[in-house]
Coordinates of C-alpha atoms in Angstrom, one line a residue:
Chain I
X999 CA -22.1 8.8 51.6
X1000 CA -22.5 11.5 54.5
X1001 CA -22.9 15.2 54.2
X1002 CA -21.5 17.4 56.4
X1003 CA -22.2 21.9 56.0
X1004 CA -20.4 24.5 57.3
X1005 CA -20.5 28.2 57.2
X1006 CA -17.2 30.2 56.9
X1007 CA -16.6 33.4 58.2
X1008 CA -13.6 35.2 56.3
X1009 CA -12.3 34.9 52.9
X1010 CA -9.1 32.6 53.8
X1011 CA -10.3 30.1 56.9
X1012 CA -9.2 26.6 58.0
X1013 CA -12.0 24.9 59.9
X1014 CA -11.2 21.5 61.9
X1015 CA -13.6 18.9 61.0
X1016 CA -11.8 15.9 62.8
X1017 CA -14.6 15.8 65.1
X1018 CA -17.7 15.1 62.5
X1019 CA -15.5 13.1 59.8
X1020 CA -14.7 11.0 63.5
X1021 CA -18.8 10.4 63.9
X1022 CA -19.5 9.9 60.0
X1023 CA -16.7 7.0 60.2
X1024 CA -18.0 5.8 63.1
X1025 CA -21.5 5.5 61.8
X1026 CA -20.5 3.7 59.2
X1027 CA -19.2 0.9 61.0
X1028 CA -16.1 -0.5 59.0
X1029 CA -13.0 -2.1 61.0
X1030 CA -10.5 -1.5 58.3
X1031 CA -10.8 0.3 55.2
X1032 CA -10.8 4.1 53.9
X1033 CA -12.3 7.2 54.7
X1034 CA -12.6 9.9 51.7
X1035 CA -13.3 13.7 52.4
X1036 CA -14.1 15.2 49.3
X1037 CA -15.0 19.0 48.8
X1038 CA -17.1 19.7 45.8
X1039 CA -16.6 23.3 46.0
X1040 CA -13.8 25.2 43.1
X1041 CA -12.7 27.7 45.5
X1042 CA -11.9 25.2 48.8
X1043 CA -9.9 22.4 49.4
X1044 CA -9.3 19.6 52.2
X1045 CA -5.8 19.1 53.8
X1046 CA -4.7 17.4 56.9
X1047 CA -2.2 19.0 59.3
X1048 CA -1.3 20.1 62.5
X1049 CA -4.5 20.5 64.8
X1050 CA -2.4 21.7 68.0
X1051 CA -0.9 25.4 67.5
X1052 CA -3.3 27.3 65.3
X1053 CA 0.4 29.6 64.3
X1054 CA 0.3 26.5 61.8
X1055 CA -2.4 27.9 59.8
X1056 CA -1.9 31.1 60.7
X1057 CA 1.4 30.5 58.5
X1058 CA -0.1 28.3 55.8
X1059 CA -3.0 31.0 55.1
X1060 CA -0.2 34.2 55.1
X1061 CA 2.6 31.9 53.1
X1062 CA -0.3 30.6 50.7
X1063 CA -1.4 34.0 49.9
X1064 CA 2.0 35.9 49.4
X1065 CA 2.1 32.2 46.7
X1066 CA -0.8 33.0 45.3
X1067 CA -1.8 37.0 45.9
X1068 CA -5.5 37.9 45.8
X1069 CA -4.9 41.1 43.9
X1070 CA -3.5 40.0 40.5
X1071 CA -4.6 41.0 36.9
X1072 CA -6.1 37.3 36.5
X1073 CA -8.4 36.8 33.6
X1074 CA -11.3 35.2 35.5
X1075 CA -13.2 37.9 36.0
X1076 CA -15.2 37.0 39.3
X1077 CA -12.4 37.9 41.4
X1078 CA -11.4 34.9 43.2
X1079 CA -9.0 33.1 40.1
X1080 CA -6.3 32.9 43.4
X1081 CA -8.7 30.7 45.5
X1082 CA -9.1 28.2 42.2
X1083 CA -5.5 28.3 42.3
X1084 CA -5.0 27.4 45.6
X1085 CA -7.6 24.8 45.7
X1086 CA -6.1 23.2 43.1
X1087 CA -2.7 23.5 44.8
X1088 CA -4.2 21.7 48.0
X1089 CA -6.5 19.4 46.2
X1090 CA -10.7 18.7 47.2
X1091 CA -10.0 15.3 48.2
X1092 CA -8.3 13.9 51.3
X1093 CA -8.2 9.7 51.7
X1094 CA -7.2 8.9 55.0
X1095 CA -7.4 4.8 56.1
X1096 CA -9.8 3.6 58.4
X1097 CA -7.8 0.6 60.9
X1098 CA -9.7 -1.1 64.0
X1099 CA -12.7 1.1 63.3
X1100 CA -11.1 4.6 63.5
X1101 CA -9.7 7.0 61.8
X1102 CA -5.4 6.4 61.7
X1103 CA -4.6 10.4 61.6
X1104 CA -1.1 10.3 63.1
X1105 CA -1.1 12.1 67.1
X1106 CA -1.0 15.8 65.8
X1107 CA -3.3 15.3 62.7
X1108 CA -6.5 17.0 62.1
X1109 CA -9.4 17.3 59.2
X1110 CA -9.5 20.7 57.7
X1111 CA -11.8 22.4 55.3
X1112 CA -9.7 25.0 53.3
X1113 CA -12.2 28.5 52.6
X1114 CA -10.0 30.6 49.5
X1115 CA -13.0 32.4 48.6
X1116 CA -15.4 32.9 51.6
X1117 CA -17.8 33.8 53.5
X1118 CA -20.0 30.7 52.8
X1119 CA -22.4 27.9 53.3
X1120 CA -20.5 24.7 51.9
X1121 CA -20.8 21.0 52.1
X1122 CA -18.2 18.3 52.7
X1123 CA -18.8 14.8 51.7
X1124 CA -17.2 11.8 53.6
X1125 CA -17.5 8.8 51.9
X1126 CA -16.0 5.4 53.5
X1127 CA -15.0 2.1 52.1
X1128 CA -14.1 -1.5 53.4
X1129 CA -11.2 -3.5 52.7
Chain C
X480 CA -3.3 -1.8 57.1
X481 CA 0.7 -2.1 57.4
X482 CA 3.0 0.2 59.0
X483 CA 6.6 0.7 57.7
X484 CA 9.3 2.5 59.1
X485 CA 12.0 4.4 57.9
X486 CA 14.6 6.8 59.4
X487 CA 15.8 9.7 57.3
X488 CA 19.2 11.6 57.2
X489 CA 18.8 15.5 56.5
X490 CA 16.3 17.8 57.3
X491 CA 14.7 17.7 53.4
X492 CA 15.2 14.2 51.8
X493 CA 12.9 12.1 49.6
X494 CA 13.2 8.4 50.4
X495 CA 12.1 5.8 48.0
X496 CA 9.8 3.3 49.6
X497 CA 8.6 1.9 46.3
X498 CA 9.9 -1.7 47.1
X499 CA 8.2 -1.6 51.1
X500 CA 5.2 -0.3 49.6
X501 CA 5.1 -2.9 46.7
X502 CA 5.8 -6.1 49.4
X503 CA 2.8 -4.7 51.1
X504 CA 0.7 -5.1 48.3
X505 CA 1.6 -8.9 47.6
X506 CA 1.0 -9.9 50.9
X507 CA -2.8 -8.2 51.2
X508 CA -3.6 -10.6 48.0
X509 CA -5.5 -7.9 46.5
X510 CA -5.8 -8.3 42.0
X511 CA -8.0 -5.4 41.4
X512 CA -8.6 -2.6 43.9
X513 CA -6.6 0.6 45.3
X514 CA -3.6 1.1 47.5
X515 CA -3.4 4.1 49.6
X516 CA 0.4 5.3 51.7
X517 CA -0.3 7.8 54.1
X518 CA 2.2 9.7 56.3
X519 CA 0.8 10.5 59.8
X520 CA 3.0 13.1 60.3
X521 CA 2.8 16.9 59.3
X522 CA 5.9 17.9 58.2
X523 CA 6.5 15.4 55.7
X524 CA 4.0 14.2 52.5
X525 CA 3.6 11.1 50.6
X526 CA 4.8 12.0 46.2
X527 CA 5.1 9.7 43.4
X528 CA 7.5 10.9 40.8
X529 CA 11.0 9.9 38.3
X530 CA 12.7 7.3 40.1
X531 CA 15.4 7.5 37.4
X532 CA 17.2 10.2 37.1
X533 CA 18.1 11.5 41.0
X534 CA 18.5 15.1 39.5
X535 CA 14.8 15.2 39.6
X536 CA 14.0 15.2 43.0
X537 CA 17.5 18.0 43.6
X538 CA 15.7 19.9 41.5
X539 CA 11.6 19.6 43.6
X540 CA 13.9 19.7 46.6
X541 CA 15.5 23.4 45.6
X542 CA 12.8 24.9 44.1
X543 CA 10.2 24.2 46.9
X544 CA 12.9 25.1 49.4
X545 CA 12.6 28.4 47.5
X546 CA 8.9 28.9 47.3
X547 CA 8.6 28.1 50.8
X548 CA 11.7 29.4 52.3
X549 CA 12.9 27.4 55.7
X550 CA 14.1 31.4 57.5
X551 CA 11.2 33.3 56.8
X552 CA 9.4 34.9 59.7
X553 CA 7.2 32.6 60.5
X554 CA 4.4 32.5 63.7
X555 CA 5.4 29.1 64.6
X556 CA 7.6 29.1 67.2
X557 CA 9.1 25.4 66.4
X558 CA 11.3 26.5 63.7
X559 CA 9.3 24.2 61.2
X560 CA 6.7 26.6 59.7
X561 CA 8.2 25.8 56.0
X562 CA 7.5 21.8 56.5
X563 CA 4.1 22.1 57.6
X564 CA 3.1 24.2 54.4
X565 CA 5.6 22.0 52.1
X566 CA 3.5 18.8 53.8
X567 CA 0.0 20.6 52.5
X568 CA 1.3 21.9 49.1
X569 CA 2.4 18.0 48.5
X570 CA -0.2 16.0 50.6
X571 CA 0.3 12.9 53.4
X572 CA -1.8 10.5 51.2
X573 CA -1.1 8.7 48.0
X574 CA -3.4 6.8 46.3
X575 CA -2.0 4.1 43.7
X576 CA -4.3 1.5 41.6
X577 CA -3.7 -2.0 42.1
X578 CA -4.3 -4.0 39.2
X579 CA -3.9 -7.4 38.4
X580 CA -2.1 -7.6 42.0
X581 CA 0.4 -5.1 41.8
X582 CA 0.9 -1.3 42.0
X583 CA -0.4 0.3 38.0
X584 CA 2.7 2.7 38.5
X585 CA 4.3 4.4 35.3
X586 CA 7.5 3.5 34.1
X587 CA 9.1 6.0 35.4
X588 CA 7.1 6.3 38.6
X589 CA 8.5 5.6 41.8
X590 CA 6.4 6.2 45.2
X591 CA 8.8 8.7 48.1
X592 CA 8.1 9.5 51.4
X593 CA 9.2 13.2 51.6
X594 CA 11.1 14.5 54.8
X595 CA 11.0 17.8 55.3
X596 CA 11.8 18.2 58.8
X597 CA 14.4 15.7 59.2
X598 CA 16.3 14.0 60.1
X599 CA 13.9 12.0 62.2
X600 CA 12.4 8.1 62.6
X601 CA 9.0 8.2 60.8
X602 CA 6.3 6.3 60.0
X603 CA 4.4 5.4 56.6
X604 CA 0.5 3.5 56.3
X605 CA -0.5 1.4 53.8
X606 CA -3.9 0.3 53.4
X607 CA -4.9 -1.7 50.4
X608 CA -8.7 -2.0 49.2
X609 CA -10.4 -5.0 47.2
X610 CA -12.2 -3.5 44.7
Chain A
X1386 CA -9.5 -1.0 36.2
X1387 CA -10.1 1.0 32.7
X1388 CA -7.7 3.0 30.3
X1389 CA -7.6 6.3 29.0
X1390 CA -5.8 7.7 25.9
X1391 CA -5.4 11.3 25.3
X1392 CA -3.3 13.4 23.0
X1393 CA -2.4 16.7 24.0
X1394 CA -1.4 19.7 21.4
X1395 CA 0.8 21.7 23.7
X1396 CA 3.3 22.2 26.5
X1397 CA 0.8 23.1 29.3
X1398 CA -2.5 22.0 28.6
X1399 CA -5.6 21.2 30.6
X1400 CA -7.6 18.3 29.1
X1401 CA -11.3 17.9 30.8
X1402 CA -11.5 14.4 31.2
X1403 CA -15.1 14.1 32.6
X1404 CA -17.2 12.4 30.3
X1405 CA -14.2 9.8 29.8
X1406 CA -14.4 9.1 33.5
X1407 CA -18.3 9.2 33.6
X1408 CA -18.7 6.8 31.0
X1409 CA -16.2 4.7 33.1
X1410 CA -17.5 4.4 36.1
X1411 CA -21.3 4.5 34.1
X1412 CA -19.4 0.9 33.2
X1413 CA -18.2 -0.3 36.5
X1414 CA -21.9 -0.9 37.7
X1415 CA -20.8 0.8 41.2
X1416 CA -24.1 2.7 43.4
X1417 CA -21.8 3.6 46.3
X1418 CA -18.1 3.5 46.2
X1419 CA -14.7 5.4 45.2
X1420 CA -13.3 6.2 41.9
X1421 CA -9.7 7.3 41.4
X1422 CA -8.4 8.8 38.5
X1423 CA -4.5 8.6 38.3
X1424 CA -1.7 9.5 36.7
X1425 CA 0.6 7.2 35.5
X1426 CA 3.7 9.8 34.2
X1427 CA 6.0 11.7 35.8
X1428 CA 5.5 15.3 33.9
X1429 CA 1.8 15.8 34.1
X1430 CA -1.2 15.8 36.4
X1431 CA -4.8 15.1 37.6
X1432 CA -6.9 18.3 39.3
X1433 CA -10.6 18.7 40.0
X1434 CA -11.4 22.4 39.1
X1435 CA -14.0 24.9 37.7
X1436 CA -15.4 23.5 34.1
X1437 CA -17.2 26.6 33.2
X1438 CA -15.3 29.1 32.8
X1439 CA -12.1 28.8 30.8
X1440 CA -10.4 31.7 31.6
X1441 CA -10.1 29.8 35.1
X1442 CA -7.4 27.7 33.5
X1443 CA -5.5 30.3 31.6
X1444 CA -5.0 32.2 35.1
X1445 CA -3.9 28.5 36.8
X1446 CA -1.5 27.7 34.0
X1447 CA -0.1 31.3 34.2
X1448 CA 0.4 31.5 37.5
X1449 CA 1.3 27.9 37.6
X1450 CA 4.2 28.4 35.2
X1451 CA 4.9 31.7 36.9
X1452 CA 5.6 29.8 40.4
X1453 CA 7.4 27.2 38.8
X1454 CA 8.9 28.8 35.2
X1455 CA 10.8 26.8 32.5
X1456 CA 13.8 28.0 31.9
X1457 CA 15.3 28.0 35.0
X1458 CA 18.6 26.9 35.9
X1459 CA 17.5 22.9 37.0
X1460 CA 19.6 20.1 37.3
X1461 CA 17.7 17.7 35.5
X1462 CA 19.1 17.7 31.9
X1463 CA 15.8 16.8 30.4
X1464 CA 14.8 20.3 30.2
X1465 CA 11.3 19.0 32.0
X1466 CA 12.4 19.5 35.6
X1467 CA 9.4 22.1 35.6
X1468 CA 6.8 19.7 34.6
X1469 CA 8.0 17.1 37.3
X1470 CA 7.7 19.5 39.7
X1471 CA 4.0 21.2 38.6
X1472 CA 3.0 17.2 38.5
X1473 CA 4.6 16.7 42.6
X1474 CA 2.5 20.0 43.4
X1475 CA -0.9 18.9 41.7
X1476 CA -0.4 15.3 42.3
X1477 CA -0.8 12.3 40.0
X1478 CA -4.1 10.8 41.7
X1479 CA -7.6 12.4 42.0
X1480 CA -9.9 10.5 44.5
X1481 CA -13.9 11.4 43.7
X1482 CA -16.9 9.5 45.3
X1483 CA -19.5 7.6 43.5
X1484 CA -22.8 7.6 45.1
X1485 CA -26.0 6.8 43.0
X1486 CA -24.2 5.1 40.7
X1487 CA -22.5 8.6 39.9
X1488 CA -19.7 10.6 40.2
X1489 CA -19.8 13.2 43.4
X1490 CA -19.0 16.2 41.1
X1491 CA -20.2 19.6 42.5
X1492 CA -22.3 21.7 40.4
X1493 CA -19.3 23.9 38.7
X1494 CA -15.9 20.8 39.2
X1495 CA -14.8 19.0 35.8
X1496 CA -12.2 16.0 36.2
X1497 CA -9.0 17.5 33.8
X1498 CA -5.7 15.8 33.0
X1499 CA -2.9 18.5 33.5
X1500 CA 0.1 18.0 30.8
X1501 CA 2.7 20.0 31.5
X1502 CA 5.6 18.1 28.9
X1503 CA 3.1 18.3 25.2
X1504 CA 2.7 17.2 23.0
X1505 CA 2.1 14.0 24.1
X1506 CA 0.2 10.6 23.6
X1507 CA -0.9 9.8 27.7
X1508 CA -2.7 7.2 29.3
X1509 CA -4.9 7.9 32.2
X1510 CA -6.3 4.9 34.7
X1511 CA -9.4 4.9 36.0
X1512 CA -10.3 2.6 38.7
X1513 CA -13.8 1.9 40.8
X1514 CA -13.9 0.7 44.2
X1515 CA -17.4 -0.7 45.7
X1516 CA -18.3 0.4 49.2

């Protein structure tokens, strides 16, 4: 299993990491099979989606947050019960298939780590499989 | 890893591909392992649910269409803001056990591919694992 | 691929899971590999979230039941349409790594099965995939 870190730099962020799950497949030398990118974080999450106009995420972060408003009366009391939510809503895992030795993200697909409660260090793992 | 192809009708539409997904499964002569159908595009997801009762899916179709509203003011310019965020509240990848080669669905469960940009000619992966 | 039975005691519940699954894969004999929880109903859930603090889970069922209430108008004559559509929004499946022979937990994430239809009897699958 590979790790990858990353530092965030605002509370809600969407960081492409296309380019080092890419190299952690790669490394692992599998034809066909399935890559896994698990976040192992409570207040994160992994999704795939558009990777060309960043208006995409701008609109997933602002729709996400009028969903699931920061400000709430939420009984967890460390402030950041919305991020759990919306980690939970997007989900810490993303399985995407490994064919002919790459990654088969469709032509506007990218790898993004999800920040709902940043700034932070955090880790990504990417683990991949053979058929 | 198979490719299937499927062409939906309306803009928001839930196709059952249960039987496509289930052929692909016999032919990769798999008795224990994983299957995982993955959409590569990002304005549509990958859901199992009811495959019963077809009020079901009216009623995920209505009530996401009002959390995530298709006329809001979105930064997007394409018009589909509300299907990229529907896309990454459901998720492009679906992954089903395979046991005792074939698909360990519920009962009641029944795999869709969810349009929500339609209607359009799409694509859907699947990519079954030996355990 | 092993079973899971759980009973739940109410209509929205949060069952943590993780020693179940631990034990499983424990079982499996697996040092590197994949292990997916699922799902097999149609009204309830698998999520990866915070196992420490409880009041975590009260603010997601809250909220949870807040974006998608009961009682509203649904077509499904079940009275359930709610739960169908919490489970289409969490998702039935839960991919985690194994590495070391264990589960690729963070520090603070617990594996929990979501019911959103209790009381019920439900059945939860746990399969392991070597690398």
């Amino acid at each position: 299993m590979k790790q990858l870190t990353l530092s965030t730099a605002s509370r809600n962020e969407y960081v492409d990491i296309t380019a080092q799950v890419r190299a952690a497949v790669k490394e692992a030398h599998i034809e066909e099979g399935l890559c896994v990118i698990y976040c192992p974080h409570t207040t994160a999450a992994i999704t795939v989606n558009e990777n060309a106009d960043p208006s995409v995420f701008r609109d997933i972060r602002e729709h996400l947050g009028a969903l699931v408003p920061e400000g709430k009366n939420y009984a967890h009391a460390e402030g950041n019960a919305d991020a759990h939510i919306k980690s939970a809503l997007f989900g810490c895992a993303q399985p995407v298939p490994v064919t002919k030795g790459a990654l088969a993200l469709g032509t506007w697909q990218g790898i993004f780590f999800c920040e709902f409660d940043g700034p932070r260090k955090r880790n990504v793992y990417v683990q991949c499989i053979k058929q």
